[in-house]
Short mmCIF file of C-alpha atoms and ligand atoms in Angstrom, two decimals:
data_model
loop_
_atom_site.label_atom_id
_atom_site.label_comp_id
_atom_site.label_asym_id
_atom_site.label_seq_id
_atom_site.Cartn_x
_atom_site.Cartn_y
_atom_site.Cartn_z
CA MET A 29 49.23 -41.25 63.72
CA GLU A 30 51.96 -44.61 62.80
CA HIS A 31 48.47 -45.21 61.45
CA LEU A 32 48.75 -42.37 58.97
CA SER A 33 52.77 -42.28 58.64
CA SER A 34 52.42 -46.46 56.84
CA THR A 35 49.40 -45.03 54.82
CA THR A 36 51.15 -42.52 53.88
CA ASN A 37 54.47 -43.89 52.39
CA ARG A 38 51.75 -46.97 51.18
CA PHE A 39 50.23 -44.42 48.93
CA VAL A 40 53.79 -43.35 48.13
CA ASN A 41 55.46 -46.17 47.42
CA ALA A 42 52.24 -47.38 45.46
CA MET A 43 52.54 -44.06 43.50
CA TYR A 44 56.00 -45.67 42.09
CA ARG A 45 53.88 -48.55 41.20
CA GLN A 46 51.10 -46.72 39.02
CA ARG A 47 53.91 -45.00 36.53
CA ASP A 48 56.16 -47.91 36.30
CA PRO A 49 55.83 -50.84 37.14
CA GLU A 50 60.24 -50.96 36.87
CA LEU A 51 60.39 -48.25 40.03
CA SER A 52 58.41 -50.23 42.29
CA SER A 53 61.07 -52.41 43.33
CA LEU A 54 62.69 -48.44 44.23
CA ALA A 55 60.09 -47.25 46.24
CA ILE A 56 60.89 -46.59 49.85
CA GLY A 57 64.30 -47.80 50.75
CA ASP A 58 66.28 -48.20 47.45
CA CYS A 59 65.57 -44.44 45.74
CA GLU A 60 67.42 -41.31 46.27
CA ASP A 61 63.46 -40.01 46.40
CA SER A 62 62.72 -42.86 48.95
CA GLU A 63 65.47 -40.36 51.24
CA LEU A 64 62.11 -37.20 51.89
CA ALA A 65 59.73 -40.42 52.87
CA TYR A 66 62.89 -41.55 54.77
CA THR A 67 63.08 -37.55 56.73
CA MET A 68 59.25 -37.66 57.27
CA ARG A 69 60.66 -40.62 60.34
CA ASP A 70 62.50 -38.38 62.52
CA LEU A 71 60.92 -35.84 61.74
CA PRO A 72 58.44 -33.69 63.72
CA PRO A 73 57.69 -31.46 66.43
CA ARG A 74 54.34 -30.59 67.34
CA ALA A 75 52.45 -28.03 65.62
CA GLY A 76 53.10 -24.50 67.47
CA GLN A 77 57.11 -26.17 67.84
CA THR A 78 59.53 -24.16 66.25
CA PHE A 79 61.02 -25.05 62.49
CA PRO A 80 62.88 -28.02 62.81
CA GLY A 81 66.36 -26.68 62.05
CA SER A 82 66.33 -23.36 64.67
CA GLU A 83 65.60 -24.90 67.37
CA MET A 84 65.17 -28.63 66.39
CA PRO A 85 63.16 -30.40 70.11
CA MET A 86 63.41 -34.30 69.06
CA THR A 87 65.76 -36.54 66.53
CA ASN A 88 63.97 -40.32 66.61
CA ARG A 89 67.30 -41.71 65.61
CA GLU A 90 70.42 -41.46 66.14
CA PRO A 91 73.22 -42.07 63.02
CA ASP A 92 74.03 -45.18 64.85
CA GLY A 93 71.27 -46.18 64.66
CA SER A 94 69.65 -46.08 68.76
CA THR A 95 66.76 -44.12 69.80
CA HIS A 96 65.56 -41.11 71.75
CA PRO A 97 63.19 -41.90 74.40
CA HIS A 98 60.61 -40.63 72.65
CA THR A 99 59.02 -37.39 73.50
CA PRO A 100 55.80 -36.93 74.76
CA GLY A 101 53.10 -36.42 72.36
CA THR A 102 55.34 -36.01 69.05
CA PRO A 103 53.37 -38.75 66.89
CA THR A 104 56.32 -41.71 65.50
CA PHE A 105 57.13 -42.01 61.93
CA THR A 106 58.58 -45.10 61.75
CA ARG A 107 60.81 -46.29 58.67
CA PRO A 108 58.50 -48.31 56.20
CA LEU A 109 58.90 -52.43 55.75
CA SER A 110 58.89 -53.56 52.11
CA ARG A 111 55.39 -55.03 52.92
CA SER A 112 53.17 -56.13 49.66
CA LEU A 113 51.04 -53.45 48.63
CA GLU A 114 47.00 -53.20 48.82
CA PRO A 115 46.05 -50.97 45.96
CA GLU A 116 43.09 -50.03 46.54
CA LEU A 117 44.17 -48.65 50.42
CA VAL A 118 45.98 -46.01 48.40
CA ARG A 119 43.13 -44.27 46.63
CA ARG A 120 43.22 -40.35 47.74
CA GLY A 121 39.73 -40.72 49.07
CA GLN A 122 40.98 -44.06 51.57
CA LEU A 123 43.76 -41.90 52.00
CA SER A 124 41.94 -38.20 53.28
CA SER A 125 39.35 -40.05 55.11
CA MET A 126 42.86 -42.46 57.14
CA SER A 127 44.69 -38.94 57.33
CA SER A 128 41.41 -37.40 59.74
CA LEU A 129 41.75 -39.27 62.74
CA ASP A 130 42.90 -36.72 64.63
CA SER A 131 42.41 -33.20 63.32
CA PRO A 132 41.79 -30.69 65.44
CA MET A 133 41.08 -28.45 62.82
CA SER A 134 39.15 -30.14 60.36
CA PRO A 135 37.36 -34.09 60.02
CA SER A 136 39.59 -34.55 56.39
CA ARG A 137 42.86 -33.76 57.25
CA ALA A 138 45.71 -34.45 59.52
CA LYS A 139 47.57 -32.68 62.09
CA SER A 140 50.85 -31.50 59.93
CA PRO A 141 53.30 -33.08 60.69
CA TRP A 142 55.69 -29.27 60.33
CA GLY A 143 53.37 -27.32 62.79
CA ARG A 144 53.07 -23.17 61.71
CA PHE A 145 55.81 -24.83 58.88
CA ASP A 146 52.72 -26.66 56.99
CA PRO A 147 52.13 -25.06 53.41
CA TYR A 148 48.69 -25.99 54.00
CA ASP A 149 48.30 -24.83 57.35
CA SER A 150 46.36 -21.74 55.80
CA ALA A 151 42.66 -20.86 57.05
CA GLU A 152 41.15 -21.19 53.11
CA ASP A 153 43.75 -24.65 53.17
CA GLN A 154 42.02 -25.67 55.95
CA ASP A 155 38.85 -28.11 53.88
CA LYS A 156 41.00 -29.29 51.07
CA GLU A 157 42.56 -32.06 49.97
CA TYR A 158 45.69 -33.04 49.68
CA VAL A 159 48.85 -35.04 48.65
CA GLY A 160 51.58 -32.83 50.57
CA PHE A 161 53.88 -32.20 47.86
CA ALA A 162 54.34 -29.00 49.18
CA THR A 163 55.90 -29.50 52.02
CA LEU A 164 58.75 -31.39 50.01
CA PRO A 165 61.35 -27.70 50.62
CA ASN A 166 60.74 -27.91 54.39
CA GLN A 167 61.52 -31.94 54.29
CA VAL A 168 65.07 -30.73 52.41
CA HIS A 169 66.09 -27.51 54.72
CA ARG A 170 65.64 -30.16 57.23
CA LYS A 171 67.74 -32.75 56.32
CA SER A 172 70.44 -29.82 55.12
CA VAL A 173 70.69 -28.48 58.09
CA LYS A 174 70.73 -31.50 60.12
CA LYS A 175 74.32 -32.42 58.25
CA GLY A 176 75.67 -28.93 58.58
CA PHE A 177 77.20 -27.30 55.50
CA ALA A 178 80.87 -26.40 54.86
CA PHE A 179 82.07 -23.22 52.76
CA THR A 180 86.08 -23.20 52.20
CA LEU A 181 87.34 -19.39 50.74
CA MET A 182 91.01 -17.96 50.86
CA VAL A 183 92.29 -14.97 50.56
CA ALA A 184 95.08 -13.97 48.68
CA GLY A 185 97.11 -10.83 48.29
CA GLU A 186 100.15 -8.74 49.25
CA SER A 187 100.74 -9.21 52.53
CA GLY A 188 100.01 -6.04 54.94
CA LEU A 189 96.63 -5.53 52.38
CA GLY A 190 93.76 -6.70 55.47
CA LYS A 191 93.44 -10.22 55.40
CA SER A 192 93.71 -11.38 58.98
CA THR A 193 91.63 -8.28 60.19
CA LEU A 194 89.12 -8.12 57.36
CA VAL A 195 88.06 -12.69 57.36
CA ASN A 196 88.28 -12.27 61.39
CA SER A 197 85.92 -9.15 61.10
CA LEU A 198 83.98 -11.22 58.90
CA PHE A 199 83.05 -13.75 60.85
CA LEU A 200 83.57 -12.14 64.19
CA THR A 201 86.01 -14.61 65.73
CA ASP A 202 89.54 -14.69 65.90
CA LEU A 203 90.64 -16.81 63.89
CA TYR A 204 95.29 -15.45 63.29
CA LYS A 205 95.69 -16.63 67.24
CA ASP A 206 98.41 -18.06 65.95
CA ARG A 207 99.64 -15.81 63.66
CA LYS A 208 103.73 -15.16 63.57
CA MET A 209 105.35 -11.78 61.40
CA LEU A 210 108.17 -12.45 59.66
CA ASN A 211 110.36 -9.67 59.64
CA ALA A 212 112.12 -8.37 56.44
CA GLU A 213 114.81 -10.11 56.55
CA GLU A 214 112.54 -14.03 56.82
CA ARG A 215 110.54 -13.09 54.18
CA ILE A 216 113.31 -12.89 51.31
CA SER A 217 113.73 -16.31 51.41
CA GLN A 218 110.05 -17.53 52.08
CA THR A 219 107.78 -18.64 49.23
CA VAL A 220 104.30 -18.58 48.57
CA GLU A 221 103.08 -21.49 52.32
CA ILE A 222 99.53 -22.10 52.13
CA THR A 223 97.72 -22.68 55.97
CA LYS A 224 94.30 -23.48 56.43
CA HIS A 225 92.24 -23.01 59.39
CA THR A 226 89.04 -24.49 59.98
CA VAL A 227 86.76 -23.22 62.66
CA PRO A 228 83.12 -24.38 63.33
CA ILE A 229 80.63 -21.70 63.79
CA GLU A 230 76.75 -22.10 64.24
CA GLU A 231 74.64 -20.05 64.50
CA LYS A 232 70.71 -20.71 65.52
CA GLY A 233 71.40 -24.08 65.53
CA VAL A 234 72.05 -23.97 62.14
CA LYS A 235 76.14 -25.29 61.88
CA LEU A 236 78.98 -24.33 59.06
CA ARG A 237 82.14 -25.52 59.05
CA LEU A 238 84.13 -22.74 57.38
CA THR A 239 87.83 -22.96 55.93
CA ILE A 240 89.66 -19.89 55.23
CA VAL A 241 93.27 -20.62 53.15
CA ASP A 242 95.64 -18.09 53.16
CA THR A 243 98.47 -17.24 51.60
CA PRO A 244 100.90 -15.57 52.94
CA GLY A 245 103.90 -14.53 51.86
CA PHE A 246 102.20 -13.88 48.36
CA GLY A 247 103.47 -10.83 46.12
CA ASP A 248 106.46 -10.84 49.17
CA ALA A 249 109.53 -11.37 48.09
CA VAL A 250 112.21 -9.59 46.05
CA ASN A 251 111.07 -11.34 42.47
CA ASN A 252 107.54 -12.46 42.17
CA THR A 253 107.07 -14.37 38.67
CA GLU A 254 104.96 -17.47 39.76
CA CYS A 255 104.24 -16.64 43.08
CA TRP A 256 100.39 -17.61 42.51
CA ARG A 257 101.83 -21.60 41.48
CA ALA A 258 101.76 -22.21 44.90
CA VAL A 259 97.93 -20.84 45.33
CA GLU A 260 97.23 -22.70 42.13
CA ASP A 261 98.95 -26.10 43.04
CA TYR A 262 96.60 -26.19 46.93
CA ILE A 263 93.82 -25.58 44.29
CA ASP A 264 94.23 -28.46 42.02
CA GLN A 265 94.88 -30.84 44.70
CA GLN A 266 92.00 -30.73 46.40
CA PHE A 267 90.06 -31.04 43.02
CA GLU A 268 91.98 -33.98 42.92
CA GLN A 269 91.55 -35.12 46.68
CA TYR A 270 88.35 -34.71 45.55
CA PHE A 271 87.92 -37.40 42.41
CA ARG A 272 89.64 -39.53 44.42
CA ASP A 273 87.46 -39.90 47.01
CA GLU A 274 84.37 -39.48 44.78
CA SER A 275 85.90 -42.53 43.12
CA GLY A 276 86.61 -44.98 46.29
CA LEU A 277 84.01 -46.92 47.64
CA ASN A 278 82.86 -44.77 51.05
CA ARG A 279 81.49 -41.91 48.60
CA LYS A 280 79.01 -40.83 51.53
CA ASN A 281 80.91 -39.29 53.90
CA ILE A 282 83.11 -37.14 51.41
CA GLN A 283 84.78 -34.05 53.29
CA ASP A 284 84.34 -31.25 50.65
CA ASN A 285 87.35 -28.99 51.30
CA ARG A 286 86.98 -27.57 47.26
CA VAL A 287 88.04 -23.65 47.74
CA HIS A 288 84.16 -22.13 47.27
CA CYS A 289 85.46 -18.79 46.82
CA CYS A 290 89.06 -16.77 46.23
CA LEU A 291 88.91 -13.06 47.74
CA TYR A 292 91.33 -11.15 45.55
CA PHE A 293 93.26 -8.37 47.76
CA ILE A 294 93.89 -4.82 45.52
CA SER A 295 96.31 -2.85 46.77
CA PRO A 296 94.48 1.71 47.34
CA PHE A 297 98.09 2.40 47.23
CA GLY A 298 98.71 1.88 42.52
CA HIS A 299 96.87 2.90 39.89
CA GLY A 300 93.88 -0.16 39.22
CA LEU A 301 95.71 -3.02 38.88
CA ARG A 302 99.28 -3.88 39.04
CA PRO A 303 101.20 -7.18 36.55
CA MET A 304 101.26 -9.52 40.24
CA ASP A 305 97.19 -9.17 40.29
CA VAL A 306 96.72 -9.31 36.85
CA GLU A 307 98.76 -12.62 36.05
CA PHE A 308 96.91 -14.04 39.32
CA MET A 309 94.09 -13.46 38.43
CA LYS A 310 93.60 -15.19 34.39
CA THR A 311 95.83 -17.94 35.90
CA LEU A 312 93.29 -18.87 38.55
CA HIS A 313 89.65 -17.87 37.47
CA GLU A 314 89.45 -21.74 35.62
CA LYS A 315 89.47 -22.67 39.07
CA VAL A 316 88.63 -21.10 41.59
CA ASN A 317 85.27 -17.89 42.10
CA ILE A 318 87.31 -15.13 42.24
CA VAL A 319 85.74 -11.93 43.80
CA PRO A 320 88.21 -9.19 44.00
CA VAL A 321 87.93 -6.71 46.55
CA LEU A 322 89.64 -3.26 47.16
CA ALA A 323 91.31 -3.01 50.76
CA LYS A 324 91.85 -0.45 52.99
CA ALA A 325 89.42 1.87 50.96
CA ASP A 326 89.54 4.25 54.11
CA SER A 327 93.16 5.62 52.86
CA LEU A 328 90.71 7.45 49.70
CA THR A 329 88.63 9.29 49.71
CA PRO A 330 84.75 7.76 48.23
CA GLU A 331 85.42 10.14 45.30
CA GLU A 332 89.52 7.92 44.62
CA VAL A 333 86.78 5.26 45.08
CA ARG A 334 84.86 6.01 42.19
CA LYS A 335 87.87 6.35 39.56
CA MET A 336 89.44 2.78 41.23
CA LYS A 337 86.30 0.78 41.17
CA MET A 338 85.97 1.87 37.40
CA LYS A 339 88.84 1.65 36.66
CA ILE A 340 90.02 -1.97 37.92
CA CYS A 341 86.56 -2.72 36.15
CA GLU A 342 88.18 -1.39 32.65
CA GLU A 343 91.71 -3.62 32.75
CA ILE A 344 89.23 -6.64 34.28
CA GLU A 345 87.50 -6.28 30.99
CA ARG A 346 90.45 -5.98 28.57
CA PHE A 347 92.80 -8.86 30.80
CA ASP A 348 89.31 -10.84 29.55
CA ILE A 349 89.32 -12.06 33.04
CA ASN A 350 86.38 -14.34 34.03
CA ILE A 351 85.84 -13.30 38.28
CA TYR A 352 83.01 -14.33 39.67
CA GLN A 353 79.06 -14.01 38.19
CA PHE A 354 76.55 -12.49 39.76
CA PRO A 355 73.39 -14.98 38.79
CA GLU A 356 70.84 -13.23 36.55
CA CYS A 357 67.60 -12.40 37.97
CA ASP A 358 64.58 -14.14 37.03
CA SER A 359 62.60 -11.72 35.14
CA ASP A 360 59.31 -11.74 37.72
CA GLU A 361 61.85 -11.69 40.93
CA ASP A 362 60.46 -8.54 43.35
CA GLU A 363 61.33 -5.43 42.75
CA GLU A 364 63.70 -5.01 45.48
CA ILE A 365 65.41 -8.23 44.34
CA LYS A 366 66.58 -7.00 41.22
CA LEU A 367 67.68 -3.88 43.15
CA GLN A 368 69.65 -5.48 45.33
CA HIS A 369 71.24 -7.42 43.06
CA GLN A 370 72.10 -4.41 40.52
CA GLU A 371 73.37 -2.69 43.46
CA LEU A 372 75.47 -5.29 44.79
CA LYS A 373 76.89 -6.03 40.60
CA ASP A 374 77.42 -2.19 40.44
CA SER A 375 80.01 -2.87 43.87
CA ILE A 376 82.36 -4.75 42.46
CA PRO A 377 85.42 -4.53 43.16
CA PHE A 378 84.05 -4.43 46.96
CA ALA A 379 85.79 -1.64 48.85
CA VAL A 380 86.35 -2.86 53.00
CA ILE A 381 87.68 -1.71 55.55
CA GLY A 382 88.92 -4.01 58.15
CA CYS A 383 88.41 -3.82 62.13
CA ASN A 384 88.36 -6.00 65.41
CA VAL A 385 88.00 -2.94 68.56
CA GLN A 386 84.97 -1.65 68.61
CA ALA A 387 85.18 2.06 68.41
CA GLU A 388 82.55 5.52 70.16
CA SER A 389 81.85 8.36 68.89
CA GLN A 390 78.21 10.53 70.60
CA GLY A 391 77.62 7.56 73.25
CA ARG A 392 77.04 4.16 70.17
CA ARG A 393 78.99 1.83 70.59
CA PHE A 394 80.86 0.24 66.92
CA ARG A 395 83.72 -1.42 65.06
CA GLY A 396 85.26 1.04 63.26
CA ARG A 397 88.20 2.47 62.72
CA GLN A 398 89.42 5.77 65.40
CA TYR A 399 91.30 8.51 63.75
CA PRO A 400 92.61 12.22 64.89
CA TRP A 401 90.13 13.64 62.39
CA GLY A 402 86.70 11.60 62.84
CA VAL A 403 86.04 7.90 62.75
CA VAL A 404 85.73 5.32 60.18
CA GLU A 405 82.81 2.56 60.97
CA VAL A 406 83.11 -0.40 59.47
CA GLU A 407 79.29 -1.15 58.33
CA ASN A 408 78.41 1.89 57.75
CA PRO A 409 77.52 1.32 53.62
CA GLU A 410 78.70 5.48 53.78
CA HIS A 411 82.35 4.32 54.37
CA SER A 412 82.41 0.31 52.80
CA ASP A 413 81.14 -2.52 50.97
CA PHE A 414 81.80 -4.78 54.21
CA LEU A 415 78.33 -4.81 54.38
CA LYS A 416 77.19 -6.36 51.42
CA LEU A 417 80.70 -8.05 50.64
CA ARG A 418 79.32 -9.64 54.32
CA ASN A 419 75.44 -10.79 52.65
CA MET A 420 77.15 -11.54 49.55
CA LEU A 421 79.07 -14.35 50.89
CA VAL A 422 76.62 -15.48 53.32
CA ARG A 423 74.13 -14.43 53.40
CA THR A 424 73.30 -14.88 49.26
CA HIS A 425 75.22 -16.23 47.05
CA MET A 426 77.38 -18.57 49.62
CA GLN A 427 75.42 -21.13 47.84
CA ASP A 428 75.91 -20.10 44.50
CA LEU A 429 79.27 -20.29 45.09
CA LYS A 430 79.33 -23.88 45.64
CA ASP A 431 77.31 -24.98 42.58
CA VAL A 432 79.92 -22.62 40.21
CA THR A 433 82.15 -24.37 42.11
CA ARG A 434 80.54 -27.91 41.87
CA GLU A 435 79.64 -27.00 38.95
CA THR A 436 82.40 -25.86 36.31
CA HIS A 437 85.18 -25.82 37.66
CA TYR A 438 85.30 -29.10 40.11
CA GLU A 439 83.23 -29.99 35.97
CA ASN A 440 86.26 -28.20 34.23
CA TYR A 441 88.81 -30.68 36.13
CA ARG A 442 87.16 -34.00 36.11
CA ALA A 443 86.57 -33.77 32.77
CA GLN A 444 90.42 -33.36 31.92
CA CYS A 445 90.93 -35.78 34.19
CA ILE A 446 89.12 -38.79 32.35
CA GLN A 447 90.52 -37.45 29.48
CA ASN A 448 93.89 -37.60 30.62
CA MET A 449 93.56 -40.38 31.94
CA THR A 450 91.13 -42.13 28.64
CA HIS A 451 94.70 -41.19 26.32
CA MET A 452 96.93 -43.11 28.63
CA VAL A 453 96.03 -46.04 28.58
CA VAL A 454 94.77 -45.45 25.33
CA ARG A 455 98.40 -45.35 24.36
CA GLU A 456 99.40 -47.86 27.45
CA ARG A 457 97.31 -51.10 25.51
CA LYS A 458 98.82 -49.56 22.38
CA ARG A 459 102.41 -50.38 23.19
CA SER A 460 101.80 -53.63 24.31
CA LEU A 461 99.51 -54.53 21.56
CA CYS A 462 102.68 -53.36 19.95
CA LYS A 463 105.45 -54.67 21.36
CA ASP A 464 103.24 -58.30 21.91
CA LEU A 465 104.56 -58.70 25.03
CA PRO A 466 102.10 -61.50 27.63
CA VAL A 467 101.82 -59.07 30.68
CA PRO A 468 103.55 -61.33 33.56
CA LEU A 469 101.38 -62.21 36.05
CA VAL A 470 103.52 -62.40 39.18
CA PRO A 471 106.32 -59.16 40.09
CA VAL A 472 109.65 -60.53 38.79
CA ASP A 473 113.80 -59.99 39.21
CA SER A 474 114.16 -57.77 36.75
CA ASN A 475 113.84 -54.21 38.09
CA THR A 476 112.98 -53.61 34.23
CA GLU A 477 110.29 -56.13 34.32
CA ARG A 478 109.00 -54.90 37.67
CA LEU A 479 108.12 -51.72 36.60
CA ILE A 480 106.37 -52.48 33.49
CA TRP A 481 104.43 -54.62 35.65
CA GLU A 482 103.59 -52.13 38.16
CA LYS A 483 102.81 -49.84 35.41
CA ASP A 484 100.36 -52.24 34.78
CA GLU A 485 98.92 -52.31 37.97
CA GLU A 486 98.97 -48.56 37.81
CA LEU A 487 97.40 -48.68 34.49
CA ARG A 488 94.45 -51.61 35.16
CA ARG A 489 93.63 -49.50 38.66
CA MET A 490 92.93 -46.55 36.13
CA GLN A 491 91.39 -48.70 34.30
CA GLU A 492 88.69 -49.57 37.05
CA VAL A 493 88.25 -46.06 37.91
CA LEU A 494 87.69 -45.06 34.76
CA GLU A 495 84.72 -47.93 34.50
CA ARG A 496 83.54 -47.11 37.64
CA ILE A 497 82.89 -43.16 36.60
CA GLN A 498 81.79 -43.93 33.13
CA GLU A 499 79.29 -46.56 34.59
CA GLN A 500 78.04 -43.98 37.65
CA MET A 501 77.70 -40.76 34.53
CA ARG A 502 75.33 -43.34 32.87
CA HIS A 503 73.51 -43.34 35.98
CA GLY A 504 73.29 -40.37 35.92
CA HIS A 505 75.04 -39.90 39.28
P1 GDP B 14 97.41 -9.12 56.24
O1 GDP B 14 99.11 -9.03 55.70
O2 GDP B 14 97.34 -8.81 54.68
O3 GDP B 14 96.19 -10.39 56.29
O4 GDP B 14 97.19 -7.53 56.54
P2 GDP B 14 97.06 -7.46 58.55
O5 GDP B 14 95.03 -7.85 58.45
O6 GDP B 14 97.32 -8.04 59.51
O7 GDP B 14 97.02 -5.89 58.67
C1 GDP B 14 97.90 -4.95 58.13
C2 GDP B 14 98.13 -3.22 58.28
O8 GDP B 14 97.14 -3.22 58.08
C3 GDP B 14 97.00 -3.65 60.21
O9 GDP B 14 97.88 -2.63 60.66
C4 GDP B 14 96.13 -3.78 60.12
O10 GDP B 14 95.76 -2.57 61.51
C5 GDP B 14 95.79 -2.64 59.08
N1 GDP B 14 94.29 -2.28 58.86
C6 GDP B 14 93.97 -3.57 58.08
N2 GDP B 14 92.65 -3.76 57.77
C7 GDP B 14 92.38 -1.96 57.85
C8 GDP B 14 92.08 -1.33 57.39
O11 GDP B 14 90.79 -1.68 56.63
N3 GDP B 14 92.07 0.30 56.85
C9 GDP B 14 93.16 0.56 57.42
N4 GDP B 14 93.72 1.79 57.16
N5 GDP B 14 94.85 -0.38 57.69
C10 GDP B 14 93.77 -1.69 57.83
#
């Protein structure tokens, strides 16, 4: 199997060389694609073992470079050495004949490192020759699982609308153990605070670092003018931090604290949106994915819920608020998926009910709110959109929310930042040219001159950052 591994890597290298001689320097070792070949080295479970990421049985290499004892029977893929290639070895015929040493199925095929998850595993594929790139998604999957995921969810809306209850219900955790409730007197002077809780969650071997950002005090004051300001500042600060980290030296281990989604809670007791809701959403819709939810839906009848949803949607349109848009389904998508997608779109704003205690009815236990006249079940689609919201957030659209944050909201922030920096640098350069002032090389005693020197230093640093960013953009990073 060592033999197969190095042959395969030689083949990948040779592919690069054939495509473009210049690319040969990128082959295995220092290009992004090479990571895929690189991943192969610490892979494979034996055939029949579960897929990497569910119960990963093996990792040959620790982050510090040390190695685990090798699981008996597990093929070892070593990192390829870069050495001169022998082109005649990499022809497909030879590859397949060399890789057929211990195939149990067919003399022309090697045992797959992906076991039953190999896309070439079907009976009709057994005798076919193949290069193997249909396993690329498996490799990407494995890498992502190994790295883990991070997601930041913000909840905003007036206090008492059930935000903390809903978050706990959504993720089945108790994120608000240490919450301190303020009394009415304390709340008069309270400003909007931002609190952050991070919990590592693990499910079937997949790790998620979930961060919940809450906004206690929002809408609680006597005068709520600009109470969205603290939220806006927080979102900007996360973008700024990311921008700094990205422009710094160590870009490999950047922690992404950008807010990927904001659940905005709308009161069920009013007549649609209140001015504060409109202000909040209009101010933040270009910075974060806003998902509106109709809170405490159990306090409305089904007909009232329907009317309230209609009213809120009308107002969102009338005030030109851009809430998070679900991506369009592909035309060749399954009918069932298209239907689910449409249902999700029609559910906006999600009418939710939160509850963290179990109720019992007719011998059945479930999470629900017990009233003298009956029980509302949190996860019953007839009673609320709780399940739709959870599925959307976790199962179907978490990645899209992150993508929109990165590709749209953060990109806007970044472009604005670069533009501002460029203007500033140009202005300052012009100013110093006009004055024809020599730039002092060392700080001098006079206060003004020291300030000018500091400013110049700052500009120089900014220009360096700018140049680095432009360089990265030129190379398509
Ligand atoms: P927050 O201040 O927005 O975080 O609100 P809380 O989660 O602390 O909830 C405030 C109160 O509303 C608590 O007494 C909850 O039990 C109650 N509550 C939470 N969710 C619901 C709901 O969906 N329906 C009803 N009727 N009450 C709820």
